[in-house]
Short mmCIF file of C-alpha atoms in Angstrom, two decimals:
data_model
loop_
_atom_site.label_atom_id
_atom_site.label_comp_id
_atom_site.label_asym_id
_atom_site.label_seq_id
_atom_site.Cartn_x
_atom_site.Cartn_y
_atom_site.Cartn_z
CA UNK A 27 86.80 -15.79 18.80
CA UNK A 28 88.59 -13.08 17.04
CA UNK A 29 85.99 -12.47 15.08
CA UNK A 30 83.73 -11.52 17.76
CA UNK A 31 86.49 -8.75 18.90
CA UNK A 32 86.75 -7.22 15.30
CA UNK A 33 82.60 -7.27 15.01
CA UNK A 34 82.83 -5.09 18.84
CA UNK A 35 85.77 -3.08 17.48
CA UNK A 36 83.87 -2.16 14.27
CA UNK A 37 80.66 -1.42 15.67
CA UNK A 38 82.33 0.49 18.42
CA UNK A 39 84.42 2.81 15.84
CA UNK A 40 80.84 3.25 13.92
CA UNK A 41 79.50 4.62 16.89
CA UNK A 42 82.23 6.95 17.86
CA UNK A 43 82.00 8.12 14.59
CA UNK A 44 77.83 8.76 14.36
CA UNK A 45 78.36 10.67 17.21
CA UNK A 46 80.97 12.82 15.86
CA UNK A 47 79.19 13.54 13.07
CA UNK A 48 75.99 14.10 15.08
CA UNK A 49 78.12 16.62 17.15
CA UNK A 50 79.52 18.19 14.00
CA UNK A 51 75.94 19.20 12.50
CA UNK A 52 74.99 21.12 15.57
CA UNK A 53 78.53 23.45 15.61
CA UNK A 54 79.05 23.62 11.80
CA UNK A 55 76.89 25.67 9.59
CA UNK A 56 75.83 24.40 6.13
CA UNK A 57 77.51 26.36 3.19
CA UNK A 58 75.44 26.53 0.43
CA UNK A 59 78.22 27.03 -2.27
CA UNK A 60 79.89 24.03 -1.01
CA UNK A 61 79.63 20.55 -3.29
CA UNK A 62 81.70 17.25 -1.50
CA UNK A 63 82.53 14.92 -4.49
CA UNK A 64 83.73 10.69 -4.28
CA UNK A 65 83.86 8.15 -6.64
CA UNK A 66 83.69 4.51 -5.55
CA UNK A 67 84.31 5.39 -1.73
CA UNK A 68 87.19 7.64 -2.67
CA UNK A 69 88.88 5.20 -4.50
CA UNK A 70 88.84 7.28 -8.06
CA UNK A 71 88.41 10.10 -10.14
CA UNK A 72 86.06 9.12 -12.60
CA UNK A 73 82.35 7.96 -13.14
CA UNK A 74 79.37 10.58 -12.93
CA UNK A 75 80.82 12.68 -9.87
CA UNK A 76 83.56 13.60 -12.30
CA UNK A 77 81.97 14.28 -15.12
CA UNK A 78 79.38 16.55 -13.35
CA UNK A 79 82.44 18.68 -11.49
CA UNK A 80 83.96 18.94 -14.95
CA UNK A 81 80.33 20.53 -15.66
CA UNK A 82 80.11 22.57 -12.82
CA UNK A 83 83.71 23.77 -12.80
CA UNK A 84 83.71 24.94 -16.45
CA UNK A 85 80.09 27.16 -15.89
CA UNK A 86 80.86 30.30 -14.64
CA UNK A 87 77.64 30.35 -12.59
CA UNK A 88 79.30 28.39 -9.76
CA UNK A 89 82.79 30.24 -9.89
CA UNK A 90 82.17 31.55 -6.36
CA UNK A 91 81.30 27.56 -5.17
CA UNK A 92 83.88 25.65 -3.59
CA UNK A 93 84.74 22.24 -4.67
CA UNK A 94 85.33 19.46 -2.21
CA UNK A 95 87.17 16.02 -3.83
CA UNK A 96 87.95 13.22 -1.15
CA UNK A 97 90.13 10.20 -1.88
CA UNK A 98 92.02 7.38 -0.12
CA UNK A 99 95.75 7.78 -1.87
CA UNK A 100 96.91 11.02 -2.23
CA UNK A 101 95.42 12.96 -5.56
CA UNK A 102 95.86 16.62 -6.79
CA UNK A 103 92.93 18.43 -8.96
CA UNK A 104 93.86 21.63 -9.88
CA UNK A 105 92.25 24.80 -7.75
CA UNK A 106 90.26 22.04 -5.79
CA UNK A 107 90.58 20.78 -2.07
CA UNK A 108 91.38 17.66 -1.82
CA UNK A 109 90.59 15.68 1.46
CA UNK A 110 91.48 12.16 2.42
CA UNK A 111 88.29 9.41 2.53
CA UNK A 112 87.09 8.98 6.26
CA UNK A 113 89.80 11.75 8.02
CA UNK A 114 88.41 14.47 10.51
CA UNK A 115 88.58 16.83 7.39
CA UNK A 116 86.42 14.74 5.45
CA UNK A 117 83.95 14.80 7.89
CA UNK A 118 83.89 18.35 8.68
CA UNK A 119 83.18 18.97 5.37
CA UNK A 120 80.49 16.46 4.98
CA UNK A 121 78.88 18.16 7.57
CA UNK A 122 79.11 21.81 6.03
CA UNK A 123 78.50 20.90 2.37
CA UNK A 124 75.33 22.02 1.03
CA UNK A 125 75.46 18.93 -1.64
CA UNK A 126 77.30 15.72 -1.27
CA UNK A 127 77.81 13.59 -4.62
CA UNK A 128 78.38 10.23 -4.65
CA UNK A 129 78.26 7.35 -6.93
CA UNK A 130 78.39 4.10 -4.73
CA UNK A 131 76.91 2.98 -1.03
CA UNK A 132 78.15 4.96 1.48
CA UNK A 133 78.85 4.72 5.17
CA UNK A 134 75.56 3.87 7.61
CA UNK A 135 76.36 6.27 10.08
CA UNK A 136 76.24 9.48 7.93
CA UNK A 137 74.50 12.31 10.19
CA UNK A 138 72.57 14.54 6.71
CA UNK A 139 70.58 17.59 8.08
CA UNK A 140 67.36 18.08 6.22
CA UNK A 141 68.62 21.62 4.41
CA UNK A 142 71.54 19.05 3.09
CA UNK A 143 71.20 17.59 -0.69
CA UNK A 144 72.13 14.04 -1.33
CA UNK A 145 72.18 13.43 -5.12
CA UNK A 146 73.46 9.12 -5.54
CA UNK A 147 74.10 9.17 -9.02
CA UNK A 148 75.36 5.26 -8.57
CA UNK A 149 77.47 3.86 -11.09
CA UNK A 150 75.54 1.98 -13.79
CA UNK A 151 72.53 0.34 -15.29
CA UNK A 152 71.64 -3.04 -13.09
CA UNK A 153 72.42 -5.95 -15.04
CA UNK A 154 72.48 -7.81 -11.87
CA UNK A 155 70.06 -7.67 -8.82
CA UNK A 156 70.74 -5.17 -6.55
CA UNK A 157 69.51 -4.45 -2.73
CA UNK A 158 65.75 -5.70 -1.63
CA UNK A 159 66.14 -8.02 -5.36
CA UNK A 160 68.62 -9.91 -4.01
CA UNK A 161 67.42 -13.77 -3.48
CA UNK A 162 67.48 -14.62 0.51
CA UNK A 163 69.64 -17.78 0.29
CA UNK A 164 69.88 -18.35 3.64
CA UNK A 165 73.60 -17.44 2.88
CA UNK A 166 75.93 -14.50 3.49
CA UNK A 167 76.30 -11.47 1.20
CA UNK A 168 79.86 -10.07 -0.12
CA UNK A 169 82.80 -10.49 1.61
CA UNK A 170 81.31 -8.75 4.52
CA UNK A 171 79.29 -11.80 5.55
CA UNK A 172 76.22 -9.74 5.69
CA UNK A 173 72.94 -12.06 6.68
CA UNK A 174 69.81 -11.13 4.02
CA UNK A 175 68.41 -8.83 6.28
CA UNK A 176 71.88 -7.06 7.10
CA UNK A 177 72.60 -6.65 3.32
CA UNK A 178 69.01 -5.19 3.28
CA UNK A 179 69.51 -2.58 5.96
CA UNK A 180 73.03 -1.64 4.83
CA UNK A 181 71.42 -0.23 1.74
CA UNK A 182 68.43 1.10 3.63
CA UNK A 183 70.98 2.96 5.90
CA UNK A 184 72.32 5.01 2.81
CA UNK A 185 69.47 5.09 0.40
CA UNK A 186 67.03 6.88 3.41
CA UNK A 187 69.34 9.78 3.01
CA UNK A 188 69.04 9.77 -0.70
CA UNK A 189 67.19 13.73 -1.97
CA UNK A 190 68.15 11.95 -5.97
CA UNK A 191 69.08 8.98 -7.18
CA UNK A 192 69.93 9.12 -11.33
CA UNK A 193 68.37 7.10 -13.34
CA UNK A 194 69.58 6.21 -17.46
CA UNK A 195 66.44 4.98 -18.93
CA UNK A 196 62.82 3.72 -17.81
CA UNK A 197 63.93 0.19 -17.12
CA UNK A 198 66.43 1.33 -14.57
CA UNK A 199 64.04 3.64 -12.81
CA UNK A 200 61.82 0.21 -12.21
CA UNK A 201 64.85 -1.60 -11.19
CA UNK A 202 66.16 0.81 -8.57
CA UNK A 203 62.31 1.62 -6.80
CA UNK A 204 62.46 -1.95 -6.29
CA UNK A 205 66.04 -2.32 -5.64
CA UNK A 206 66.68 0.27 -3.31
CA UNK A 207 62.65 1.10 -2.37
CA UNK A 208 62.51 4.60 -2.84
CA UNK A 209 60.01 6.74 -4.23
CA UNK A 210 59.74 7.45 -8.12
CA UNK A 211 59.76 11.61 -7.61
CA UNK A 212 63.04 10.86 -5.82
CA UNK A 213 64.20 9.29 -9.52
CA UNK A 214 65.88 11.79 -12.02
CA UNK A 215 65.23 10.17 -15.27
CA UNK A 216 68.18 12.16 -17.08
CA UNK A 217 70.98 9.75 -18.11
CA UNK A 218 74.68 9.54 -16.63
CA UNK A 219 76.50 12.61 -16.92
CA UNK A 220 79.63 10.00 -17.72
CA UNK A 221 77.64 9.18 -20.75
CA UNK A 222 77.85 12.72 -22.30
CA UNK A 223 81.66 11.76 -22.61
CA UNK A 224 81.07 9.27 -25.43
CA UNK A 225 78.27 11.20 -27.44
CA UNK A 226 80.12 14.29 -27.26
CA UNK A 227 83.94 13.16 -28.05
CA UNK A 228 85.85 14.37 -30.50
CA UNK A 229 87.91 11.68 -32.71
CA UNK A 230 90.95 13.59 -32.15
CA UNK A 231 90.63 12.87 -28.75
CA UNK A 232 90.86 9.09 -29.56
CA UNK A 233 94.60 9.81 -30.53
CA UNK A 234 95.73 11.56 -28.53
CA UNK A 235 94.30 9.02 -25.51
CA UNK A 236 96.09 6.38 -27.14
CA UNK A 237 99.44 7.94 -27.00
CA UNK A 238 99.16 9.11 -23.56
CA UNK A 239 98.42 4.89 -22.84
CA UNK A 240 101.05 4.07 -25.11
CA UNK A 241 99.04 2.12 -26.92
CA UNK A 242 99.72 1.04 -30.78
CA UNK A 243 98.35 3.54 -33.25
CA UNK A 244 98.31 0.61 -35.97
CA UNK A 245 96.44 -1.76 -34.14
CA UNK A 246 92.96 -3.44 -33.40
CA UNK A 247 92.29 -2.95 -29.32
CA UNK A 248 89.70 -5.08 -27.91
CA UNK A 249 88.73 -3.98 -24.29
CA UNK A 250 88.75 -6.64 -22.01
CA UNK A 251 86.72 -5.79 -18.87
CA UNK A 252 85.09 -8.13 -16.54
CA UNK A 253 83.36 -7.84 -13.63
CA UNK A 254 83.77 -9.38 -9.87
CA UNK A 255 82.31 -12.61 -8.06
CA UNK A 256 80.48 -12.35 -4.75
CA UNK A 257 82.17 -15.17 -3.64
CA UNK A 258 85.68 -14.83 -4.62
CA UNK A 259 87.41 -12.96 -1.81
CA UNK A 260 89.95 -12.70 0.68
CA UNK A 261 90.91 -10.24 3.95
CA UNK A 262 91.90 -7.33 0.96
CA UNK A 263 89.11 -7.33 -0.95
CA UNK A 264 86.88 -9.55 -4.08
CA UNK A 265 89.74 -11.69 -6.28
CA UNK A 266 89.41 -12.36 -9.58
CA UNK A 267 90.51 -15.82 -11.57
CA UNK A 268 90.97 -14.29 -14.77
CA UNK A 269 89.72 -17.82 -17.01
CA UNK A 270 91.07 -17.11 -20.18
CA UNK A 271 94.22 -18.37 -22.40
CA UNK A 272 95.94 -14.69 -23.61
CA UNK A 273 97.95 -16.96 -25.12
CA UNK A 274 95.65 -18.40 -27.27
CA UNK A 275 94.13 -15.50 -27.81
CA UNK A 276 97.46 -14.19 -29.54
CA UNK A 277 98.04 -17.02 -31.59
CA UNK A 278 94.12 -16.92 -32.79
CA UNK A 279 93.55 -13.10 -33.33
CA UNK A 280 96.88 -12.28 -34.53
CA UNK A 281 99.62 -9.98 -34.77
CA UNK A 282 97.48 -6.90 -35.60
CA UNK A 283 95.39 -7.02 -32.46
CA UNK A 284 95.99 -6.22 -28.81
CA UNK A 285 93.69 -6.82 -25.63
CA UNK A 286 93.38 -4.06 -23.19
CA UNK A 287 92.41 -5.48 -19.94
CA UNK A 288 90.67 -3.23 -17.40
CA UNK A 289 89.72 -4.93 -14.18
CA UNK A 290 87.03 -4.03 -11.82
CA UNK A 291 88.35 -1.56 -9.00
CA UNK A 292 86.82 -3.84 -5.99
CA UNK A 293 89.57 -6.62 -7.35
CA UNK A 294 92.12 -6.75 -4.57
CA UNK A 295 94.91 -8.91 -6.57
CA UNK A 296 97.07 -7.53 -9.73
CA UNK A 297 97.29 -9.72 -12.92
CA UNK A 298 100.82 -9.56 -13.78
CA UNK A 299 100.93 -9.72 -17.68
CA UNK A 300 103.64 -12.07 -18.85
CA UNK A 301 106.70 -11.26 -20.68
CA UNK A 302 105.75 -12.73 -23.62
CA UNK A 303 102.64 -10.93 -24.24
CA UNK A 304 103.56 -7.34 -23.15
CA UNK A 305 103.04 -6.62 -26.83
CA UNK A 306 100.12 -8.18 -27.35
CA UNK A 307 98.16 -7.30 -23.46
CA UNK A 308 97.68 -3.99 -22.05
CA UNK A 309 96.65 -3.84 -18.23
CA UNK A 310 95.35 -0.73 -17.72
CA UNK A 311 94.82 0.30 -14.02
CA UNK A 312 91.96 -0.35 -12.17
CA UNK A 313 90.82 2.80 -11.07
CA UNK A 314 91.36 4.43 -13.92
CA UNK A 315 88.38 6.33 -15.91
CA UNK A 316 86.91 3.51 -18.24
CA UNK A 317 85.40 5.81 -20.76
CA UNK A 318 89.02 6.47 -21.68
CA UNK A 319 89.29 2.61 -22.65
CA UNK A 320 85.53 2.70 -24.26
CA UNK A 321 87.12 5.56 -26.77
CA UNK A 322 90.14 3.70 -27.32
CA UNK A 323 89.00 0.16 -27.97
CA UNK A 324 87.37 -0.76 -31.25
CA UNK A 325 85.42 -3.91 -29.67
CA UNK A 326 84.10 -5.50 -26.24
CA UNK A 327 84.41 -8.28 -24.32
CA UNK A 328 82.66 -8.18 -20.90
CA UNK A 329 80.89 -10.84 -18.50
CA UNK A 330 78.20 -9.57 -16.07
CA UNK A 331 80.00 -5.96 -15.84
CA UNK A 332 76.89 -3.20 -16.77
CA UNK A 333 80.14 -1.39 -18.44
CA UNK A 334 77.88 -2.76 -22.07
CA UNK A 335 75.23 -0.38 -21.72
CA UNK A 336 77.55 2.35 -21.84
CA UNK A 337 79.88 0.98 -24.37
CA UNK A 338 76.29 0.55 -26.58
CA UNK A 339 76.38 4.20 -27.30
CA UNK A 340 79.77 4.25 -29.68
CA UNK A 341 77.91 1.62 -31.86
CA UNK A 342 80.87 -1.00 -31.51
CA UNK A 343 80.68 -5.15 -31.22
CA UNK A 344 80.21 -6.03 -27.51
CA UNK A 345 80.63 -10.23 -26.78
CA UNK A 346 79.82 -11.45 -23.81
CA UNK A 347 82.03 -14.39 -22.35
CA UNK A 348 80.03 -15.63 -19.50
CA UNK A 349 82.29 -19.15 -18.75
CA UNK A 350 79.74 -19.60 -15.48
CA UNK A 351 76.92 -18.15 -16.85
CA UNK A 352 74.14 -20.90 -15.54
CA UNK A 353 76.29 -21.05 -11.64
CA UNK A 354 75.81 -16.86 -11.73
CA UNK A 355 72.30 -16.67 -12.75
CA UNK A 356 71.21 -19.72 -10.63
CA UNK A 357 73.23 -19.08 -7.12
CA UNK A 358 74.99 -16.06 -7.49
CA UNK A 359 73.17 -12.92 -8.42
CA UNK A 360 70.48 -13.11 -11.00
CA UNK A 361 69.49 -10.79 -13.51
CA UNK A 362 66.83 -8.35 -14.76
CA UNK A 363 67.41 -8.54 -17.69
CA UNK A 364 66.18 -12.03 -19.98
CA UNK A 365 69.32 -13.15 -20.73
CA UNK A 366 70.34 -13.62 -23.55
CA UNK A 367 67.23 -12.29 -25.83
CA UNK A 368 67.71 -8.79 -23.92
CA UNK A 369 71.15 -8.65 -24.49
CA UNK A 370 72.99 -6.63 -27.61
CA UNK A 371 74.61 -10.51 -28.13
CA UNK A 372 74.52 -13.93 -27.26
CA UNK A 373 75.88 -15.57 -24.26
CA UNK A 374 79.25 -17.20 -25.15
CA UNK A 375 80.35 -19.70 -22.98
CA UNK A 376 83.42 -21.50 -24.16
CA UNK A 377 86.24 -19.57 -25.44
CA UNK A 378 87.34 -20.82 -28.80
CA UNK A 379 83.73 -20.25 -29.51
CA UNK A 380 84.54 -16.25 -28.39
CA UNK A 381 87.75 -15.97 -30.38
CA UNK A 382 85.83 -17.58 -33.69
CA UNK A 383 83.31 -15.14 -33.70
CA UNK A 384 85.28 -12.04 -33.30
CA UNK A 385 88.21 -13.05 -35.73
CA UNK A 386 85.03 -13.26 -38.25
CA UNK A 387 83.82 -10.38 -37.27
CA UNK A 388 80.40 -11.93 -36.30
CA UNK A 389 78.06 -9.19 -35.05
CA UNK A 390 74.68 -7.90 -35.58
CA UNK A 391 74.86 -4.16 -35.56
CA UNK A 392 70.60 -4.55 -35.81
CA UNK A 393 70.33 -6.00 -32.29
CA UNK A 394 72.61 -3.13 -31.33
CA UNK A 395 70.23 -0.51 -32.47
CA UNK A 396 67.14 -2.28 -31.22
CA UNK A 397 69.00 -2.44 -27.90
CA UNK A 398 69.82 1.18 -27.77
CA UNK A 399 66.37 1.68 -28.63
CA UNK A 400 65.21 0.22 -25.16
CA UNK A 401 68.42 0.96 -22.78
CA UNK A 402 69.63 3.80 -24.37
CA UNK A 403 67.04 6.14 -25.69
CA UNK A 404 67.80 9.29 -23.62
CA UNK A 405 71.37 9.61 -24.46
CA UNK A 406 71.36 13.06 -25.73
CA UNK A 407 75.00 14.66 -24.78
CA UNK A 408 73.33 16.91 -22.31
CA UNK A 409 72.85 15.12 -18.97
CA UNK A 410 74.80 17.35 -17.47
CA UNK A 411 73.15 20.34 -17.57
CA UNK A 412 69.98 18.78 -16.77
CA UNK A 413 71.57 17.30 -13.61
CA UNK A 414 72.95 20.53 -12.99
CA UNK A 415 69.80 22.69 -14.03
CA UNK A 416 67.21 20.24 -11.38
CA UNK A 417 69.92 19.78 -8.16
CA UNK A 418 71.55 22.81 -8.19
CA UNK A 419 69.92 25.78 -9.72
CA UNK A 420 66.14 24.66 -8.25
CA UNK A 421 67.67 24.40 -5.13
#
């Protein structure tokens, strides 16, 4: 009964917002020099929207433009109007802005006029299946318990608004076209703006970052960046069970190594570093920009997260610890890639094997080179300029 009441309330809430946005569109004039940005539905100042914004604000051609950022929590960006995500001010600027720059699926009740331009940057190369490519297993999807048809509709309700979608590779273009059912001419094959930061970074920046994050300057840093699991959640959000023994890692990897642990932004539970591991495990906030973690680290451990596609541009070792590989592949999501052949390293399912490989520096750089030739061929450090020229200058 409670569940039914909540569903009715949600439907009424969305209907009210839908009407509100429709009315705003009738009375608010579109401003051709207004751009609104949001990353992960207001969760962070990060990812492709951030790097596009930072490119635009430095370009004199956009000196007379107004930039709006929307966040769920209090944020401050110098010289920029910041509004609360899902507030009336947010909806007002959503109606007024000529350009929308978002990186994840947005609300189904958004109303976009024909003269407005929605740039969907997305947030990763698709390792895991998405949208229309997810299996219909007769069960519900995500913690919102959507049926297969409802899940597909949630993607379609947003993608029908998209004018452009950024793709980082030919592989991604095929996956996006299939998952989102969009036309090829809507796909901008220009790579992700956030990768420009990794291609063009100054080596001196790494030292500054380590000092800013208070990391040791004389130790090897291993970035541990796992993703979330579709079937592990509670009322607050997705939960993550850490299937690693950091005490063992500390003993085997030795005193000259530390772990930089970066949880996924969707994870609701917070990992508490034990007192006897505070000199070994350094926790990075889930909503912080993972690009900083990439640059500070010497190698990466991940599972099914797409972070390794970006990280591969740095030509540093990548290890895949997939303790639940068989279950994840067959019952949870499935993959676009042929695993493990398409990866830049083998799949490791046992923790002891992972630690041995890391300690022995067992990594095939030639395999990584071939991976980059297939999946990161377009990374020339000029994605921001290409996207800006195509979206803003030509419109």
